Amino acid sequence: MDAFSSTFLSTLSQHPKSLLSPYNYSPNSPSSPTLKVSSVRIEERPQTTTTRTKPQEKPTPSPPKPTPKRELPIKPIPSRKPLEPSFPSVIFNAFDDFVNTFIDPPLRSSVDPRYVLSDNFAPVDELPPTECEVVEGSLPPCLDGAYIRNGPNPQYLPRGPYHLFDGDGMLHSIRISQGKATLCSRYVKTYKYTIERDAGSPVIPNVFSGFNGLTASAARGAITAARAIAGQFNPTNGIGLANTSLALFGGKLFAIGESDLPYAIKIAPDGDIITLGRHDFDGNLFTSMTAHPKIDPETNEAFAFRYGPIPPFLTYFRIEPNGTKTPDVPIFSMTRPSFLHDFAITKKYAIFSDIQIGMNPIELIRGGSPVGADSGKIPRLGVIPRYAKDESKMRWFDVPGFNIVHAINAWDEDGGDTIVLVAPNILSVEHTLERMDMIHACVEKVKIDLKTGMVSRHPVSTRNLDFGVINPAYVGKNNKYVYAAIGDPMPKVTGVAKLDVSVAETDRRDCIVACRLFGEGCFGGEPFFVAKDANNPEADEDDGYVVSYVHNEKTGESRFLVMDAKSPNLDIVAAVKLPRRVPYGFHGLFVRESDLNKL
């Protein structure tokens, strides 16, 4: 699950545990006895304490262990020297500790760092470019380039409540060239990361877990304001984490988190990851943008939006292929703040969802989170011409019970009179921000008849699926295949399912046509499809490979898997043993060598 806008906070469940003492994270220091979580330490083989649910299908047996080979060298990581905190920092940190201990301790499982950061959710330190070993098969030539995955990785162990979405963004990139692979893990050098690194301790409070209840919100808000007045940070420089996704558009590669502007990055020839800086498109992008912009593969335009707690609650815009941002299109017909994480485009339209999750500041007064599910609200889908200059042609359609966080794809039918949308519908929407292990998402196909206003929908699969991706060449047009992560339960991913969404609704059968389970104790993340020949318009839609990082919690080993997208079992054609574990994360992107060279 990806990180959401800083204007929205999490609703959490009860989990009584003892309080945490202040502790700055260092990969080489032992665990604090108070924490009692060894898996938070940075180590190659973390302890496994998670209870696993057996998948329905018979798991694919893990490949046999290869003959022992020489260990590839890992470049030494320089230790971070502890910094002497300034006098104001000592005072502010003491106030933080008081709030974390007596006013708002982490009493719920979804904000208890010992629970949230256990096993392979535990953070790792940066890793310079390090050679990897191909232990099975060989890497196809079409993978020359880099697969990069974003995700949360807190720079310091939290001193109080911590939600999964609160971690600093870290990119894990595997650079592939002529059958060889190099892994590199680097923080996105955001403004927040940089000032906290220089200060030697957290400065900006955790957005998702730090503002539950009026007293805790007022206390942390006052401390944060005092830090700003004391000159510890400048909020106008952004407080985002850039921990959600990546996108390539406007001639640049971006790491994105929707609570801030995107950060431009590049991949060096040796595989290192370099943060170029915060990007505002010549001063034309304000505050933030979605972490899921849609790039039309034929026009190279990027379509995007932002949302927030004050009107206009939704603003739509696009970015030209040359990187020029078009004027904003404010959507005032969205009359209340909604949790709007993703959207979809067709050749003619952009489609937005107004779901049951929204903001209610009154809950702060009652001691709860200002964000939650409203069971009395009827979800809607909004349709606007994708080149609209205002919202005059925006239309909203009621779709009861349809709550989506991610959209897979959409396209036009019947000459543009019908819109088809494919997306996972969250059946237990009240758990979206608090108990992800209780979420069940059912992929559905929705049809909107623009002439009659009728909306029809049917399930494509009843399996718990999310993080669905397609061949990027089919964004905005009729596609057949979807590759989705199997949640068992989320946020852990036990395998990948391939769906054929062309099956007619009259068939009423599950559309899963291929499946790969990673095996007992093995978990991955969002899959990504890479075409064998992206420049061949005659190639089959599924002629390519599905890639993902997979971690074995029994052995502590992480691998990069390459699967044949055409095969009925998504056969593994290559497996790369990574020199260090890669924590679970959010969204990824494959960038071809030719595109890397243009950055």
XYZ file of C-alpha atoms in Angstrom:
599
model
C 0.000 0.000 0.000
C 1.341 3.295 -0.872
C 1.889 6.453 1.241
C -1.010 8.847 1.167
C -1.296 12.645 1.274
C -0.011 14.414 4.353
C -3.435 15.970 4.796
C -4.869 12.608 5.741
C -4.096 10.507 8.813
C -4.668 6.907 9.743
C -7.440 5.289 11.760
C -5.899 2.696 14.026
C -6.858 -0.406 16.003
C -6.153 -1.233 19.663
C -2.957 -3.082 20.567
C -1.742 -2.688 24.169
C 2.037 -2.689 24.492
C 4.549 -1.008 26.750
C 5.875 2.437 25.901
C 8.932 3.217 23.816
C 11.930 5.154 24.957
C 13.743 7.621 22.661
C 16.249 5.932 20.409
C 18.013 7.097 17.266
C 18.331 4.455 14.622
C 21.793 3.278 13.632
C 22.382 0.150 11.576
C 25.418 -0.852 13.588
C 24.077 -0.313 17.080
C 22.371 -3.045 19.122
C 18.650 -2.997 19.820
C 17.467 -1.054 22.831
C 16.288 -3.440 25.546
C 13.143 -1.350 25.859
C 12.167 -1.994 22.255
C 12.540 -5.779 22.407
C 12.397 -6.098 18.629
C 15.475 -7.669 17.123
C 14.043 -7.468 13.605
C 14.411 -3.696 13.637
C 18.166 -4.081 13.656
C 19.822 -4.063 10.281
C 20.985 -7.568 9.709
C 21.140 -10.100 6.956
C 18.965 -12.714 8.646
C 16.174 -11.137 10.695
C 14.147 -13.286 13.076
C 10.836 -14.482 11.722
C 7.853 -14.035 14.012
C 5.025 -13.429 11.578
C 2.111 -15.872 11.370
C 1.482 -16.862 7.766
C -1.761 -17.901 6.123
C -1.583 -20.879 3.827
C -2.466 -19.993 0.232
C -5.308 -21.827 -1.420
C -3.232 -23.121 -4.274
C -0.442 -25.540 -3.766
C 2.653 -23.381 -3.401
C 5.285 -23.591 -6.069
C 8.235 -25.338 -4.491
C 11.225 -23.148 -3.876
C 14.085 -23.750 -6.312
C 16.864 -25.970 -5.001
C 19.802 -24.266 -3.399
C 22.604 -23.736 -5.902
C 26.055 -25.112 -5.433
C 27.950 -22.847 -3.017
C 29.806 -20.150 -4.886
C 32.124 -17.401 -3.877
C 30.472 -14.548 -2.043
C 30.384 -11.379 -4.079
C 32.055 -8.442 -2.336
C 29.902 -5.771 -0.754
C 31.340 -2.310 -0.662
C 31.752 -1.086 2.907
C 29.118 1.343 4.144
C 30.597 4.221 6.108
C 29.178 4.451 9.617
C 27.133 7.510 10.402
C 28.806 9.393 13.231
C 26.401 10.423 15.989
C 25.824 14.150 16.021
C 25.735 16.315 19.110
C 22.198 17.775 19.198
C 21.864 21.507 19.626
C 20.369 22.940 22.810
C 17.000 23.714 21.131
C 16.910 20.159 19.782
C 17.455 18.748 23.266
C 14.535 20.807 24.579
C 12.203 19.974 21.705
C 13.119 16.287 21.839
C 12.316 16.254 25.545
C 8.880 17.674 24.831
C 8.426 15.066 22.067
C 9.326 12.323 24.529
C 6.792 13.631 27.028
C 4.032 13.585 24.394
C 5.032 10.096 23.212
C 5.133 8.737 26.756
C 2.255 10.396 28.574
C -0.111 11.977 26.030
C -0.079 9.769 22.939
C 1.956 6.567 23.379
C 1.846 3.897 20.636
C -0.891 1.724 22.123
C -2.294 0.467 18.828
C -0.714 -2.226 16.684
C -0.823 -0.163 13.495
C 1.275 2.590 15.125
C 3.517 0.476 17.370
C 7.003 0.475 15.771
C 7.749 -2.953 17.255
C 4.836 -4.369 15.289
C 4.958 -2.195 12.150
C 8.735 -2.530 11.689
C 9.004 -6.256 12.386
C 10.505 -8.842 10.059
C 11.180 -7.560 6.541
C 9.397 -4.285 7.215
C 12.422 -3.319 9.321
C 14.550 -0.543 7.798
C 17.927 -1.016 6.155
C 20.820 1.351 5.663
C 21.906 2.641 2.276
C 23.786 0.232 0.009
C 26.217 1.532 -2.620
C 26.213 -0.189 -6.024
C 26.991 -3.838 -5.310
C 27.381 -6.734 -7.740
C 24.700 -9.437 -7.601
C 24.782 -13.117 -8.487
C 22.434 -14.661 -11.049
C 21.640 -17.997 -9.388
C 19.040 -19.311 -11.824
C 18.591 -18.892 -15.582
C 19.806 -15.760 -17.324
C 18.627 -12.182 -17.548
C 16.913 -11.407 -20.888
C 18.469 -8.625 -23.031
C 15.241 -6.605 -22.897
C 15.887 -6.041 -19.179
C 18.957 -3.914 -19.851
C 18.137 -0.836 -17.826
C 16.987 -0.525 -14.220
C 14.098 -1.780 -12.152
C 13.553 0.664 -9.280
C 11.146 0.208 -6.399
C 10.111 2.832 -3.862
C 9.039 2.298 -0.272
C 9.146 3.563 3.332
C 12.387 3.213 5.289
C 12.588 5.412 8.418
C 15.931 7.130 8.837
C 15.576 6.927 12.645
C 13.667 4.548 14.837
C 10.457 6.335 15.839
C 10.306 7.788 19.337
C 6.543 7.316 19.435
C 3.679 6.217 17.172
C 4.673 5.144 13.666
C 2.495 4.103 10.714
C 3.780 2.074 7.755
C 3.235 5.077 5.466
C 5.387 7.409 7.608
C 8.824 6.135 6.535
C 11.354 8.114 4.528
C 11.443 7.134 0.872
C 14.157 4.669 -0.120
C 14.769 3.488 -3.669
C 16.035 -0.039 -4.359
C 17.415 -0.218 -7.891
C 18.738 -3.242 -9.743
C 20.745 -2.067 -12.729
C 21.012 -4.703 -15.462
C 23.489 -4.707 -18.329
C 24.459 -7.598 -20.595
C 23.190 -10.235 -18.206
C 24.839 -8.767 -15.097
C 23.047 -7.068 -12.215
C 23.992 -4.425 -9.637
C 21.867 -3.517 -6.609
C 21.836 -0.079 -5.002
C 19.659 1.261 -2.171
C 19.532 4.987 -1.517
C 17.284 7.373 0.360
C 15.529 9.999 -1.692
C 17.328 13.078 -0.415
C 14.187 15.024 0.402
C 14.260 18.233 2.393
C 12.844 16.344 5.391
C 15.473 13.609 5.146
C 18.316 16.114 4.807
C 17.443 18.349 7.750
C 16.861 15.353 10.031
C 20.105 13.733 8.905
C 21.969 16.947 9.698
C 20.151 17.356 13.015
C 20.845 13.787 14.087
C 17.230 13.182 15.126
C 13.643 13.492 13.831
C 12.419 17.062 13.400
C 9.105 16.800 11.539
C 6.367 14.670 13.179
C 4.920 11.568 11.556
C 1.861 12.696 9.631
C -0.126 9.457 9.598
C 0.388 8.485 13.216
C 1.135 11.732 15.035
C -2.191 13.564 14.961
C -4.854 11.397 16.552
C -6.973 13.214 19.084
C -7.147 16.921 19.827
C -4.640 16.904 22.704
C -1.917 14.988 20.830
C -2.495 17.051 17.684
C -2.276 20.327 19.592
C 0.857 19.242 21.463
C 2.744 17.999 18.413
C 1.529 20.939 16.363
C 2.889 23.374 18.954
C 6.272 21.623 19.087
C 6.483 21.586 15.299
C 5.647 25.295 15.122
C 8.291 26.036 17.744
C 10.885 24.079 15.744
C 10.027 26.120 12.651
C 10.240 29.407 14.562
C 13.599 28.319 16.008
C 14.845 27.808 12.449
C 15.160 24.025 12.581
C 13.198 23.681 9.339
C 11.315 25.758 6.780
C 7.896 24.248 5.945
C 7.806 26.074 2.600
C 10.533 23.692 1.401
C 8.155 20.753 1.762
C 7.845 18.024 4.355
C 7.100 15.119 1.988
C 8.667 11.662 2.075
C 8.770 10.762 -1.656
C 8.183 7.158 -0.588
C 5.368 5.911 -2.837
C 6.181 5.491 -6.518
C 8.271 6.464 -9.523
C 7.320 7.938 -12.888
C 9.127 8.855 -16.095
C 7.685 11.858 -17.935
C 8.660 15.290 -19.213
C 12.194 14.052 -19.819
C 12.808 13.325 -16.129
C 12.593 10.424 -13.696
C 10.717 11.212 -10.488
C 10.323 9.708 -7.037
C 6.887 10.728 -5.805
C 4.884 10.902 -2.608
C 1.599 12.746 -2.865
C 2.213 14.969 0.157
C 4.816 17.052 -1.696
C 6.282 17.971 -5.053
C 8.067 15.171 -6.942
C 11.822 14.720 -6.596
C 13.874 14.294 -9.763
C 16.428 11.469 -9.649
C 18.792 9.720 -12.014
C 20.638 6.398 -12.196
C 24.397 6.711 -12.677
C 26.251 4.391 -15.079
C 27.589 2.381 -12.130
C 24.030 1.884 -10.806
C 24.118 4.524 -8.076
C 20.959 6.547 -7.385
C 21.307 10.326 -7.346
C 18.670 12.763 -6.104
C 18.666 15.876 -8.285
C 16.160 17.868 -6.264
C 12.559 18.945 -5.703
C 10.825 19.823 -8.968
C 8.049 22.425 -9.374
C 7.867 22.601 -13.201
C 9.122 26.189 -13.444
C 7.033 27.301 -10.487
C 3.766 26.046 -11.962
C 3.163 23.104 -9.594
C 2.086 24.004 -6.089
C 2.227 21.896 -2.944
C 1.805 18.371 -4.322
C 0.638 15.931 -6.985
C -0.624 12.366 -7.144
C 1.865 9.535 -6.836
C 0.052 7.858 -9.767
C 0.292 10.101 -12.838
C -0.872 8.411 -16.033
C 1.458 8.567 -19.024
C -0.082 8.128 -22.469
C 2.393 5.867 -24.325
C 1.468 7.387 -27.703
C 1.535 11.107 -26.881
C 3.981 10.944 -23.905
C 1.723 13.337 -21.980
C 1.392 12.893 -18.233
C -2.031 13.392 -16.632
C -2.185 14.102 -12.912
C -4.079 15.711 -10.054
C -3.815 16.769 -6.451
C -6.323 16.692 -3.618
C -6.571 18.254 -0.191
C -8.706 19.243 2.810
C -9.750 22.695 1.548
C -11.618 23.685 -1.642
C -11.030 22.859 -4.378
C -10.743 19.361 -2.946
C -9.627 18.069 -6.369
C -7.482 19.770 -9.017
C -6.723 18.214 -12.409
C -3.820 19.054 -14.749
C -1.447 17.568 -17.273
C 2.214 17.863 -18.204
C 3.325 18.099 -21.818
C 6.074 15.823 -23.218
C 8.547 18.718 -22.956
C 7.866 19.069 -19.219
C 5.554 22.079 -19.406
C 2.656 21.965 -16.938
C -0.765 23.095 -18.153
C -3.054 25.363 -16.074
C -4.966 23.778 -13.210
C -8.566 22.664 -13.642
C -10.191 22.964 -10.197
C -13.073 20.533 -9.601
C -15.520 22.278 -7.265
C -18.228 19.668 -7.879
C -16.379 17.465 -5.399
C -18.080 19.013 -2.403
C -16.220 17.348 0.452
C -12.630 16.159 0.966
C -12.200 12.580 -0.186
C -9.383 10.091 -0.092
C -8.376 10.198 -3.765
C -5.169 8.253 -4.293
C -5.373 7.098 -7.918
C -7.358 7.658 -11.103
C -7.526 6.449 -14.707
C -7.516 7.876 -18.224
C -8.885 6.844 -21.597
C -8.204 8.463 -24.958
C -11.085 10.849 -24.288
C -11.612 11.077 -20.545
C -10.127 11.135 -17.047
C -11.980 9.153 -14.352
C -11.872 10.001 -10.645
C -13.302 8.154 -7.645
C -15.080 9.771 -4.700
C -15.041 6.949 -2.162
C -16.361 6.489 1.364
C -13.044 7.415 2.998
C -12.841 11.114 3.749
C -11.877 13.748 6.265
C -13.937 14.690 9.314
C -12.047 17.139 11.577
C -14.776 16.802 14.221
C -13.306 13.396 15.067
C -10.185 15.153 16.383
C -12.279 16.733 19.115
C -13.610 13.309 20.033
C -10.070 11.996 20.379
C -9.952 10.055 17.146
C -8.448 10.369 13.680
C -9.766 13.055 11.321
C -9.868 10.479 8.524
C -12.185 7.514 8.355
C -14.914 5.717 6.453
C -18.405 7.179 6.154
C -20.777 4.245 5.688
C -23.617 6.590 4.776
C -21.784 8.118 1.815
C -22.520 6.771 -1.686
C -19.312 6.358 -3.711
C -19.183 8.127 -7.072
C -17.153 8.085 -10.267
C -16.430 11.402 -11.948
C -15.761 11.686 -15.677
C -14.210 14.738 -17.326
C -12.818 15.209 -20.867
C -9.119 14.652 -20.553
C -8.311 17.938 -22.288
C -10.891 19.928 -20.332
C -10.000 23.532 -19.511
C -12.682 23.802 -16.831
C -15.068 21.484 -15.021
C -18.187 22.454 -16.980
C -18.386 18.976 -18.564
C -17.601 17.031 -15.388
C -20.218 14.317 -14.729
C -20.663 12.248 -11.584
C -22.183 8.754 -11.432
C -23.289 7.018 -8.226
C -21.715 3.563 -7.832
C -22.875 2.197 -4.448
C -20.331 0.002 -2.668
C -17.508 0.763 -5.112
C -14.448 1.964 -3.154
C -11.157 1.964 -5.022
C -7.717 3.089 -3.929
C -5.887 1.916 -7.068
C -7.075 1.938 -10.683
C -5.644 -0.596 -13.134
C -6.784 0.778 -16.517
C -9.670 2.295 -18.440
C -10.678 2.667 -22.076
C -13.430 3.913 -24.412
C -15.964 1.731 -26.197
C -18.909 2.362 -28.568
C -17.192 5.313 -30.190
C -16.618 7.003 -26.861
C -20.171 6.593 -25.536
C -19.065 3.965 -23.018
C -16.209 3.987 -20.535
C -14.766 0.758 -19.115
C -12.803 0.852 -15.856
C -10.913 -2.039 -14.254
C -9.962 -1.625 -10.601
C -9.795 -3.519 -7.281
C -12.850 -2.754 -5.139
C -12.087 -2.732 -1.402
C -14.853 -4.695 0.264
C -13.810 -3.743 3.796
C -13.114 -0.065 3.247
C -13.218 0.802 6.960
C -9.902 -1.056 7.408
C -8.030 0.650 4.558
C -5.869 2.893 6.736
C -5.799 0.890 9.932
C -5.839 -2.909 9.484
C -4.476 -3.730 6.047
C -4.415 -7.404 7.003
C -8.231 -7.295 7.070
C -8.586 -5.747 3.603
C -10.048 -7.812 0.767
C -9.939 -6.248 -2.695
C -11.985 -7.787 -5.510
C -11.036 -6.735 -9.058
C -14.103 -5.471 -10.922
C -14.923 -4.234 -14.401
C -17.217 -1.189 -14.436
C -19.027 0.148 -17.495
C -20.418 3.692 -17.644
C -22.952 4.414 -20.403
C -22.512 8.127 -21.008
C -25.733 8.312 -23.051
C -28.093 6.760 -20.520
C -26.128 7.406 -17.335
C -26.376 3.724 -16.427
C -23.493 2.056 -14.581
C -22.966 -1.716 -14.599
C -20.244 -3.747 -12.936
C -19.175 -7.327 -12.379
C -16.282 -9.039 -10.573
C -13.327 -10.175 -12.639
C -11.931 -12.248 -9.767
C -12.951 -12.898 -6.188
C -9.344 -13.449 -5.114
C -7.762 -10.856 -2.807
C -5.801 -8.864 -5.410
C -4.270 -5.394 -5.546
C -1.294 -3.558 -7.075
C -2.539 -4.543 -10.528
C -0.383 -3.574 -13.517
C -0.606 -3.922 -17.294
C 1.653 -3.672 -20.302
C 2.457 0.093 -20.169
C 1.836 0.365 -23.914
C -1.890 -0.209 -23.237
C -2.528 2.643 -20.785
C -5.819 4.281 -21.720
C -6.840 1.700 -24.309
C -8.491 -1.705 -24.371
C -6.205 -4.284 -22.793
C -6.659 -7.968 -22.096
C -4.172 -8.925 -19.377
C -3.610 -7.728 -15.815
C -0.852 -8.854 -13.432
C -1.843 -8.413 -9.791
C -0.335 -9.070 -6.381
C -2.002 -11.772 -4.287
C -2.628 -10.603 -0.737
C -2.592 -13.308 1.892
C -3.193 -11.039 3.705
C -2.069 -7.569 2.638
C 0.331 -5.857 2.895
C 2.264 -9.087 2.362
C 2.171 -10.525 -1.151
C 2.347 -14.286 -1.607
C 2.385 -14.397 -5.391
C 1.303 -12.984 -8.737
C -1.923 -13.689 -10.639
C -2.457 -13.069 -14.346
C -6.021 -12.137 -15.299
C -7.774 -12.102 -18.654
C -10.255 -9.238 -18.274
C -11.644 -9.761 -21.786
C -13.892 -12.543 -20.471
C -17.492 -11.396 -20.870
C -19.580 -10.623 -17.805
C -22.114 -13.204 -18.967
C -19.568 -15.979 -18.344
C -19.520 -15.261 -14.595
C -16.237 -17.067 -14.072
C -12.981 -16.167 -12.411
C -10.608 -14.591 -14.903
C -7.300 -15.802 -13.412
C -5.463 -17.594 -16.224
C -2.015 -17.995 -14.643
C -0.559 -17.894 -11.173
C 2.812 -18.016 -9.453
C 3.068 -18.470 -5.691
C 6.445 -17.659 -4.182
C 6.441 -20.523 -1.678
C 6.091 -20.867 2.069
C 7.637 -17.973 3.954
C 8.348 -16.044 0.753
C 6.703 -12.698 0.071
C 7.025 -10.162 -2.709
C 5.435 -6.900 -3.761
C 3.866 -5.160 -6.707
C 4.713 -6.918 -9.991
C 5.824 -4.983 -13.056
C 5.485 -5.967 -16.722
C 8.384 -5.456 -19.147
C 7.744 -6.088 -22.856
C 10.295 -8.116 -24.818
C 10.163 -5.648 -27.689
C 8.528 -2.377 -26.693
C 9.051 -0.961 -30.184
C 7.134 -3.724 -31.959
C 3.459 -2.745 -32.364
C 2.658 -6.243 -33.665
C 3.895 -8.021 -30.535
C 1.394 -9.873 -28.357
C 0.213 -7.900 -25.337
C 1.654 -10.473 -22.918
C 4.920 -11.069 -24.776
C 7.306 -10.091 -22.008
C 8.307 -10.638 -18.402
C 6.917 -9.941 -14.952
C 9.506 -8.828 -12.390
C 9.437 -8.364 -8.613
C 11.586 -8.441 -5.499
C 10.858 -11.487 -3.290
C 12.044 -12.064 0.274
C 12.401 -15.415 2.057
C 11.606 -14.833 5.730
C 13.005 -18.260 6.678
C 16.477 -17.659 5.259
C 16.561 -13.855 5.299
C 17.507 -13.842 1.602
C 16.024 -11.517 -1.016
C 15.902 -12.188 -4.735
C 14.932 -10.423 -7.917
C 12.639 -12.708 -9.921
C 11.971 -12.602 -13.654
C 8.868 -14.539 -14.770
C 7.658 -15.434 -18.258
C 4.377 -13.517 -18.638
C 3.096 -15.848 -21.395
C 3.588 -19.139 -19.557
C 0.614 -20.733 -17.727
C 2.546 -20.828 -14.440
C 4.487 -17.592 -14.883
C 7.654 -19.672 -15.053
C 10.816 -18.238 -13.524
C 13.367 -17.539 -16.251
C 15.913 -15.796 -14.014
C 16.565 -15.318 -10.312
C 19.138 -12.885 -8.929
C 20.394 -13.327 -5.381
C 20.633 -9.893 -3.813
C 23.612 -9.026 -1.592
C 21.264 -7.809 1.127
C 17.579 -8.032 1.919
C 15.192 -5.573 0.304
C 12.345 -4.555 2.646
C 8.731 -4.724 1.507
C 7.632 -1.530 -0.204
C 5.154 0.115 -2.536
C 5.384 0.810 -6.276
C 8.139 0.265 -8.836
C 9.130 1.124 -12.393
C 11.369 -0.342 -15.084
C 13.389 2.171 -17.101
C 15.114 1.006 -20.268
C 18.774 1.710 -20.915
C 17.923 4.092 -23.755
C 15.775 6.192 -21.414
C 18.352 6.133 -18.613
C 20.899 7.573 -21.007
C 18.619 10.553 -21.715
C 18.331 11.632 -18.077
